[in-house]
Each structure stands twice: as structure tokens, then as C-alpha cells.
Amino acid sequence: MKEIILIKNGELALKGLNRSTFEDILIKNIRRRLKPLGEFEYRKEQSTVCVIPADSSVDMDEASARVGRVFGIACYSRALMVEKNMEEILKYTPEYLSSQLKNASTFKVEGKRADKKFPLTSPELSALTGAAVLEKFPHLKVDVKNPEVLITIEIREKNAFIRGNQTKGAGGMPTGTAGKAAVLISGGIDSPVAAYMMAKRGLSLIAVHFASPPYTSPQAEEKVHKLLREVSKYSGNITLFTVGFTEIQEQIRGNCPEDLFTLVMRRFMMRIAQRIACKEDCHALITGESLGQVASQTLLALGCTDSVVDMPVFRPLIGLDKDEIISVSRKIDTFDISIEPFEDCCTVFTPKHPKTKPQQSVLENAEKLLDVDALVEKALENTKVMNICF
Ligand code: ATP
Ligand code: MG
């Protein structure tokens, strides 16, 4: 007898011939997250992955919390793996699920006999187990339509599994199955949410952050590290490139019309991020922009930002309101870090009246006053690399 974790794949089931590859990547991702907790055996069975700890010293609370953050999992549950005989099943079911059962008022047992050699049919298995549960918890009623606790008894090839209600998984696609992209990460609320949302669709991430010391502080950089550490609990490890941006911002301030500061700066960010992305084998950029949220995020402004790169730019928050973004940021534990008050380079030289309907040609003219290529090269040389692991 042993406690294990049963995992149901999400959209993986739809992937036809690729399914097995997707499943292997999912298992690799789970394995990486659980490795620090001890040894586990992984068994693939139909659309379920059984995660079986080698011994009882493993912290199963932590293991299931970690599983809950792995993308590609529709739902999961802890389960008790017992011998395939009724004596064990009837003895352990009420005992193992007692904490769920004692606070519930209704339940149902669903027997699933995958091994057709097992002497009882699925309905017989359900009826007998239900009776054993009622004997220990006489306050319960059976509700076959909408039970508070759904007990599932699965008879598999080697063992029987007893489980209660399942927990919703992180959903999405296993990280790494959709390729790799570079997220432009600030210390704000939006970009960590954007990173999380695209990792959820199966992208591996690298991150690019622009820092302008001494206008921005070491704490602002540390804040970005903390944010990425939270995101990495879902996405896996993230390589962070911190680009020295001071000279570019000073040049913009010294040479360009004030109402264009932010947009010229955003265009530099995109150019530099694309260069890093290409070198790191990424095929898209990700930003935390949302239509109309600030002057640099109007339709025309976003067009002017996009036009300096040729990679796709993913903006998963484009149609979300701020409160919707905040609710995701709370869910992934980045909100409290994001609101720590350290200045980002965007807020350093903010124009009083930024252009909301910029013209491409006006921006190009303003940039003629700068040596764009040389500034980009210099910034790339002035870049620090660090690995963010959770
Ligand atoms: P956020 O909350 O993500 O900072 P925001 O609403 O404050 O977003 P802006 O400051 O205009 O919006 O930034 C828009 C996007 O540009 C950010 O979501 C992020 O992807 C990118 N960005 C902004 N500042 C930086 C920075 N210092 N380093 C890297 N990327 C940045
Ligand atoms: Mg910002």
C-alpha cells in the first residue's frame, strides 16, 4: 500500500500521432519538478500518468502542489495504491478518504474495472465499496448525479487505485512543446502574467529586461528576478538577459522630441530583444501590452513598435482589462512582488503628453538623430546573463 499521484493529460489527448511525444515531454517536465523531492517511478497508462514515489519519506503535499503547476495536466489527484483484492479495497477506502468524507453529506462510488479478469463487475465493486463507506460514515447519503465526494476505485493491471475528488490542473500544453520565445519583462504587473500565459500554451521562455542604472536601482532588478522565479514554477527554468539601457535612454532624452520618448524607447527594446531572441533560438517576442492601457499601447502605437521587428510579437493580454490581469497575477503569486515600489526604466523619462496617434515616418525621422545600430550593438555588449531556477 502506497500513496501515489494520478495525472490526467489535458489537450494532449487531441494530438493524434504526436501524443506520445507530448506525453514524454510532460513526464520529463514533471520529473524535473519532483526530482528534488526524491525518487519516483512514472507509469503511462491510457491518458493517465501514475507517479509513484520510491519510498514513504517523500513530501506528498509538496509533490502534489508542484504537479498542480505543471502545464499540460487537466486534473490530478492523490490516490492510494493497494493490492487488487476486495479485502484491501473495503478496508482502506473509508480510512484513506476519511477527511473528505467526514465533512461531506453526499457521495458516490464509481468502480472501474480495466482488468477484466478481476472477479467483480464494476457495478458490484461500486456497490460493495459504497456499503463499506456507509458503515463507517452513516451520516452520508448516496447522490449519483451530483455527489460532493466522488470515490473512484480503479482496477488496473498490477494494482487497485482508490481516489476521491480530483483537483483541477494548470491546463494548457506541456512547456517546450510549442518552441521557445523571449518575454520582455519589466517589474510591472502585466509582463509576468503575459509570460505565464504563453508558457501555458507550451512555450519555453527566455526573458529580456532593460535596466537603466543609476536611474533604476538594484532592487528593481532583484524584483524582476523574484517575479521570474514565481513564473518559473510554472514554466521551468528561464534564462534572463539584463540589458544596460542607460545610454540609449539618455540619447533619446537628449535628441528626440519629448512626446516620442516612450515610443522610440519601446522600438529600441524590441530591436534588442529580437537580436537576443534570434541568438537564443526563439521564434517570437512576448510583451505585457493591453490595447489602450497607456499611450504607447494604442493601436497606432503598437503598430509603430511592431514595425521594427520581423518576429511575431505575442501580446496575450491585449484584450484583457486590468482587473482581469490582476486576478491572474494574484493566482500565480506575482501581484505582491509587482507592486513593490521600485522604478522601472519606463518611468524614468516619461513624457508629459506622449503621442497616442504616432506616425511611423515621424518616429523614423526622430531616430535619424541617433546612431540606432551602434546603440543596439553597444547595449547587446552590455548585457548580463543569469539563470532563474525555482
Ligand atoms: P508591465 O506591467 O508589464 O510593466 P505596463 O502596463 O507598465 O506593463 P509599459 O511599461 O508600457 O506597460 O510596458 C509595456 C511592455 O513593455 C511590458 O509589458 C513589457 O513587456 C515591456 N517592458 C516595459 N518595460 C520593460 C523593461 N524595463 N524591460 C523589459 N521589458 C519591458
Ligand atoms: Mg511597465
XYZ file of C-alpha atoms and ligand atoms in Angstrom:
422
model
C 0.000 0.000 0.000
C 1.371 3.370 -1.014
C 0.163 6.884 -1.783
C 0.709 7.980 -5.383
C -0.381 10.805 -7.714
C -2.615 10.129 -10.717
C -2.425 12.658 -13.508
C -4.841 13.131 -16.410
C -3.444 14.758 -19.529
C -5.228 17.814 -20.831
C -5.432 18.688 -24.517
C -2.753 16.089 -25.137
C -5.464 13.593 -25.822
C -6.226 15.531 -29.015
C -2.798 15.299 -30.517
C -3.085 12.067 -32.539
C 0.270 10.703 -33.569
C 2.180 13.363 -31.671
C 0.534 12.322 -28.472
C 3.293 10.075 -27.296
C 5.954 12.751 -27.845
C 3.822 15.271 -25.966
C 3.334 12.803 -23.141
C 7.069 12.156 -22.926
C 7.741 15.896 -22.658
C 5.047 16.196 -19.978
C 6.642 13.395 -17.963
C 10.070 14.981 -18.380
C 8.676 18.283 -17.057
C 7.035 16.589 -14.063
C 10.190 14.600 -13.381
C 12.266 17.781 -13.320
C 9.921 19.440 -10.811
C 9.732 16.435 -8.499
C 13.360 15.362 -8.620
C 14.446 17.476 -5.621
C 11.789 15.706 -3.511
C 13.054 12.135 -4.009
C 12.858 9.161 -6.389
C 9.664 8.473 -8.368
C 8.584 5.872 -10.896
C 6.449 7.120 -13.825
C 3.916 4.807 -15.499
C 1.986 5.812 -18.618
C -1.433 4.154 -18.819
C -4.028 5.302 -21.397
C -4.416 9.051 -20.783
C -3.154 8.774 -17.209
C 0.325 9.137 -15.792
C 0.920 7.386 -12.446
C 3.597 8.997 -10.313
C 4.791 6.503 -7.728
C 7.257 7.533 -5.010
C 10.053 5.071 -4.293
C 9.517 5.291 -0.537
C 7.293 6.863 2.084
C 9.713 9.654 3.006
C 8.546 11.825 0.081
C 6.622 15.008 0.998
C 3.403 14.285 -0.928
C 1.828 17.676 -0.083
C 4.719 19.440 -1.794
C 4.775 16.898 -4.642
C 1.111 17.470 -5.467
C 1.487 21.266 -5.144
C 4.280 21.070 -7.716
C 2.258 18.829 -10.023
C -0.511 21.442 -9.809
C 1.756 23.945 -11.562
C 2.862 21.773 -14.470
C 1.220 22.751 -17.775
C -0.436 20.011 -19.829
C -2.327 18.500 -16.888
C -6.146 18.686 -16.928
C -6.639 17.264 -13.443
C -4.845 15.181 -10.875
C -5.422 13.504 -7.567
C -3.608 11.728 -4.837
C -4.588 8.084 -4.686
C -3.908 5.016 -2.599
C -2.356 2.126 -4.484
C -3.409 -1.187 -2.900
C -3.459 -4.921 -3.715
C -6.112 -5.973 -6.209
C -8.449 -7.643 -3.723
C -11.735 -6.588 -2.123
C -10.466 -7.010 1.407
C -7.868 -4.269 0.931
C -10.238 -2.020 -1.020
C -13.018 -2.217 1.582
C -10.622 -1.731 4.455
C -8.706 1.238 3.077
C -11.294 3.254 1.133
C -13.153 4.772 4.138
C -9.922 5.198 6.057
C -7.949 6.876 3.248
C -10.731 9.289 2.261
C -11.962 9.982 5.794
C -11.045 13.695 5.815
C -13.086 14.328 2.620
C -15.955 12.059 3.717
C -16.477 13.277 7.241
C -17.191 16.850 6.070
C -19.416 15.866 3.159
C -23.087 14.978 3.079
C -23.266 13.049 -0.203
C -21.012 10.660 -2.101
C -20.918 8.175 -4.929
C -18.580 5.290 -5.751
C -17.516 4.663 -9.314
C -15.884 1.295 -9.891
C -13.697 0.998 -12.994
C -12.517 -2.444 -13.879
C -9.819 -2.071 -16.542
C -8.599 -5.597 -15.747
C -11.463 -7.780 -16.945
C -10.065 -10.783 -15.057
C -10.993 -9.144 -11.751
C -13.814 -11.329 -10.304
C -16.332 -8.489 -9.614
C -18.006 -6.317 -12.261
C -17.738 -2.543 -11.986
C -21.292 -2.138 -10.543
C -20.605 -4.876 -7.962
C -17.348 -3.220 -6.998
C -19.134 0.141 -6.585
C -21.988 -1.314 -4.520
C -19.730 -3.184 -2.095
C -17.407 -0.228 -1.580
C -20.382 2.118 -1.116
C -21.739 -0.138 1.618
C -18.373 -0.155 3.403
C -18.237 3.649 3.290
C -21.791 3.970 4.658
C -20.987 1.647 7.505
C -18.130 3.943 8.655
C -19.920 7.227 7.804
C -23.641 6.644 8.395
C -24.431 10.373 8.040
C -23.695 10.200 4.292
C -26.275 9.863 1.526
C -25.631 8.458 -1.930
C -26.120 11.002 -4.719
C -25.395 9.531 -8.145
C -25.949 12.795 -10.066
C -24.042 15.416 -8.122
C -22.064 13.869 -5.250
C -19.862 16.045 -3.032
C -17.270 13.292 -2.957
C -16.801 11.084 -5.974
C -14.865 7.993 -4.945
C -13.210 6.172 -7.811
C -11.888 2.641 -7.492
C -9.798 1.660 -10.492
C -8.711 -1.921 -11.024
C -5.599 -1.731 -13.167
C -3.163 -4.334 -14.442
C -0.935 -4.516 -11.364
C -2.835 -2.732 -8.582
C -6.051 -1.094 -7.495
C -6.213 2.686 -7.026
C -8.509 4.427 -4.565
C -9.118 8.137 -5.022
C -11.522 10.894 -4.032
C -12.264 14.166 -5.833
C -9.771 15.303 -8.435
C -8.047 18.704 -8.388
C -8.042 20.912 -11.468
C -4.577 21.019 -13.055
C -2.734 24.002 -14.549
C -4.170 23.169 -18.010
C -2.520 24.247 -21.256
C 0.197 22.388 -23.127
C 3.455 20.961 -21.733
C 6.170 23.603 -21.678
C 8.550 23.131 -24.583
C 6.073 21.537 -26.987
C 5.421 24.840 -28.784
C 9.028 26.065 -29.142
C 10.740 28.971 -27.437
C 10.063 32.707 -27.122
C 11.576 35.758 -25.423
C 9.445 37.719 -22.972
C 10.192 41.404 -22.384
C 9.899 41.546 -18.637
C 9.523 44.725 -16.602
C 8.883 44.882 -12.887
C 5.197 45.624 -13.515
C 2.037 43.589 -13.117
C 1.476 42.764 -16.774
C 4.558 41.170 -18.266
C 4.882 38.285 -15.730
C 1.239 37.436 -16.456
C 1.964 37.517 -20.200
C 4.939 35.193 -19.639
C 2.798 32.763 -17.653
C 0.050 32.769 -20.280
C 2.369 31.970 -23.169
C 4.259 29.308 -21.206
C 0.834 27.782 -20.631
C 0.496 27.352 -24.392
C 3.650 25.245 -24.420
C 6.414 27.813 -24.989
C 9.756 27.621 -23.207
C 10.856 31.079 -22.109
C 13.860 33.282 -22.016
C 13.474 36.804 -20.602
C 14.900 40.191 -21.526
C 14.942 43.052 -19.005
C 16.126 46.611 -19.622
C 17.771 48.349 -16.693
C 18.961 51.959 -16.556
C 21.242 52.384 -13.563
C 21.642 54.716 -11.752
C 18.102 55.851 -12.647
C 16.860 52.358 -11.817
C 18.019 50.588 -8.660
C 19.488 47.124 -7.966
C 16.225 46.420 -6.106
C 14.310 46.883 -9.365
C 16.453 44.137 -10.924
C 16.058 41.925 -7.866
C 12.295 42.392 -8.224
C 12.464 41.047 -11.781
C 14.405 38.017 -10.517
C 11.725 37.375 -7.912
C 8.950 37.696 -10.483
C 10.648 35.289 -12.846
C 11.229 32.832 -10.033
C 7.458 32.707 -9.499
C 6.815 32.321 -13.242
C 9.452 29.563 -13.422
C 7.397 27.452 -11.002
C 5.090 27.012 -13.983
C 7.359 27.476 -16.983
C 10.525 25.748 -15.791
C 13.922 27.478 -15.791
C 14.281 30.850 -17.512
C 17.498 32.439 -18.765
C 17.370 36.180 -18.077
C 19.255 38.758 -20.163
C 19.560 42.102 -18.386
C 20.438 44.814 -20.892
C 22.124 48.067 -19.867
C 19.774 50.703 -21.264
C 21.018 53.919 -19.672
C 22.893 55.318 -22.644
C 20.004 54.697 -25.024
C 17.583 56.475 -22.722
C 19.941 59.409 -22.246
C 20.461 59.695 -26.005
C 16.716 59.630 -26.577
C 16.196 62.310 -23.946
C 18.959 64.448 -25.391
C 17.947 64.202 -29.043
C 14.303 63.274 -29.618
C 11.063 65.250 -29.195
C 9.640 64.626 -25.750
C 6.280 63.297 -26.927
C 8.097 60.459 -28.715
C 10.388 59.353 -25.842
C 8.381 56.293 -24.865
C 7.800 55.020 -28.371
C 11.382 55.449 -29.506
C 12.431 53.636 -26.348
C 9.938 50.796 -26.963
C 11.298 50.406 -30.505
C 14.828 50.063 -29.128
C 13.595 47.437 -26.681
C 12.033 45.426 -29.486
C 15.101 45.592 -31.713
C 17.422 44.470 -28.914
C 15.043 41.768 -27.689
C 14.778 40.378 -31.215
C 18.550 40.173 -31.545
C 18.812 38.237 -28.289
C 15.834 36.075 -29.233
C 17.363 35.085 -32.595
C 20.623 34.126 -30.970
C 18.792 32.006 -28.397
C 16.748 30.132 -30.997
C 13.473 31.852 -30.114
C 10.783 32.426 -32.715
C 8.580 35.069 -31.072
C 8.623 38.005 -28.655
C 6.123 38.343 -25.798
C 5.035 41.596 -24.161
C 2.502 42.504 -21.483
C 0.715 45.130 -23.541
C -3.051 45.560 -23.455
C -4.897 47.667 -26.001
C -5.409 51.243 -24.872
C -3.961 50.742 -21.373
C -1.389 53.536 -21.775
C -0.383 55.921 -24.578
C 2.205 53.506 -26.001
C -0.452 50.795 -26.272
C -2.893 52.418 -28.695
C -3.452 50.674 -31.991
C -1.173 53.021 -33.932
C 1.493 52.984 -31.229
C 1.592 49.182 -31.191
C 1.910 49.209 -34.978
C 4.935 51.522 -34.722
C 6.504 49.232 -32.107
C 5.966 46.109 -34.197
C 7.344 47.587 -37.381
C 10.983 47.442 -36.209
C 10.944 43.653 -35.798
C 10.006 40.804 -38.075
C 9.355 38.126 -35.489
C 5.773 37.569 -34.359
C 5.001 39.590 -31.226
C 2.634 37.812 -28.841
C 0.538 40.046 -26.584
C -1.660 37.632 -24.665
C -3.142 40.439 -22.535
C -4.246 42.521 -25.494
C -7.958 42.017 -24.821
C -7.891 41.873 -21.027
C -8.915 44.575 -18.542
C -6.541 45.487 -15.720
C -8.682 43.702 -13.105
C -8.634 40.521 -15.184
C -4.841 40.743 -15.438
C -4.573 41.346 -11.693
C -6.652 38.301 -10.910
C -4.207 36.106 -12.857
C -1.251 37.823 -11.189
C -2.718 37.022 -7.782
C -3.285 33.425 -8.811
C 0.352 32.974 -9.838
C 1.675 34.901 -6.795
C 3.339 37.724 -8.731
C 0.996 40.557 -7.724
C 2.548 41.379 -4.330
C 6.026 41.436 -5.875
C 4.901 43.581 -8.828
C 3.518 46.308 -6.576
C 6.798 46.768 -4.687
C 7.692 50.394 -5.408
C 10.921 50.326 -7.452
C 11.206 52.482 -10.549
C 11.329 50.756 -13.921
C 13.233 52.332 -16.809
C 9.892 53.120 -18.480
C 9.016 55.544 -15.721
C 12.385 57.307 -15.769
C 11.890 59.810 -18.598
C 8.150 59.703 -19.127
C 6.824 62.448 -21.394
C 4.027 64.648 -20.008
C 1.997 64.358 -23.221
C 3.012 61.190 -25.070
C 1.822 60.768 -28.645
C -1.152 58.447 -28.892
C -1.503 58.576 -32.693
C 2.101 58.352 -33.833
C 3.136 58.185 -37.453
C 5.810 55.778 -38.475
C 7.596 58.410 -40.581
C 7.751 60.854 -37.665
C 9.381 58.201 -35.498
C 11.836 57.281 -38.233
C 12.825 60.938 -38.579
C 13.330 61.268 -34.846
C 15.529 58.160 -34.863
C 17.733 59.671 -37.609
C 19.160 61.859 -34.873
C 20.526 58.729 -33.158
C 23.010 56.097 -34.278
C 20.476 53.309 -33.811
C 22.640 50.390 -34.965
C 25.617 51.393 -32.844
C 23.450 51.931 -29.777
C 21.868 48.499 -30.225
C 25.276 46.828 -30.590
C 26.616 48.577 -27.521
C 23.617 47.607 -25.435
C 23.990 43.982 -26.529
C 27.594 44.037 -25.386
C 26.443 45.473 -22.090
C 24.161 42.549 -21.237
C 24.318 40.259 -18.210
C 23.055 36.685 -18.343
C 21.662 34.729 -15.426
C 19.700 31.546 -14.964
C 16.484 31.720 -12.949
C 15.572 28.395 -11.381
C 12.753 27.994 -8.935
P 4.098 45.992 -17.197
O 3.114 45.958 -16.086
O 4.403 44.657 -17.766
O 5.310 46.814 -16.841
P 2.895 48.285 -18.388
O 1.423 48.291 -18.456
O 3.566 49.028 -17.301
O 3.370 46.765 -18.395
P 4.692 49.511 -20.288
O 5.519 49.981 -19.170
O 4.279 50.422 -21.365
O 3.350 48.813 -19.798
O 5.410 48.294 -20.958
C 4.777 47.547 -21.950
C 5.532 46.238 -22.108
O 6.870 46.505 -22.496
C 5.666 45.456 -20.821
O 4.544 44.647 -20.572
C 6.898 44.651 -21.084
O 6.602 43.527 -21.899
C 7.760 45.612 -21.864
N 8.646 46.382 -20.969
C 8.398 47.533 -20.324
N 9.442 47.893 -19.564
C 10.383 46.964 -19.714
C 11.693 46.745 -19.182
N 12.246 47.592 -18.338
N 12.355 45.655 -19.568
C 11.796 44.779 -20.432
N 10.578 44.909 -20.952
C 9.878 45.982 -20.608
Mg 5.743 48.903 -17.010
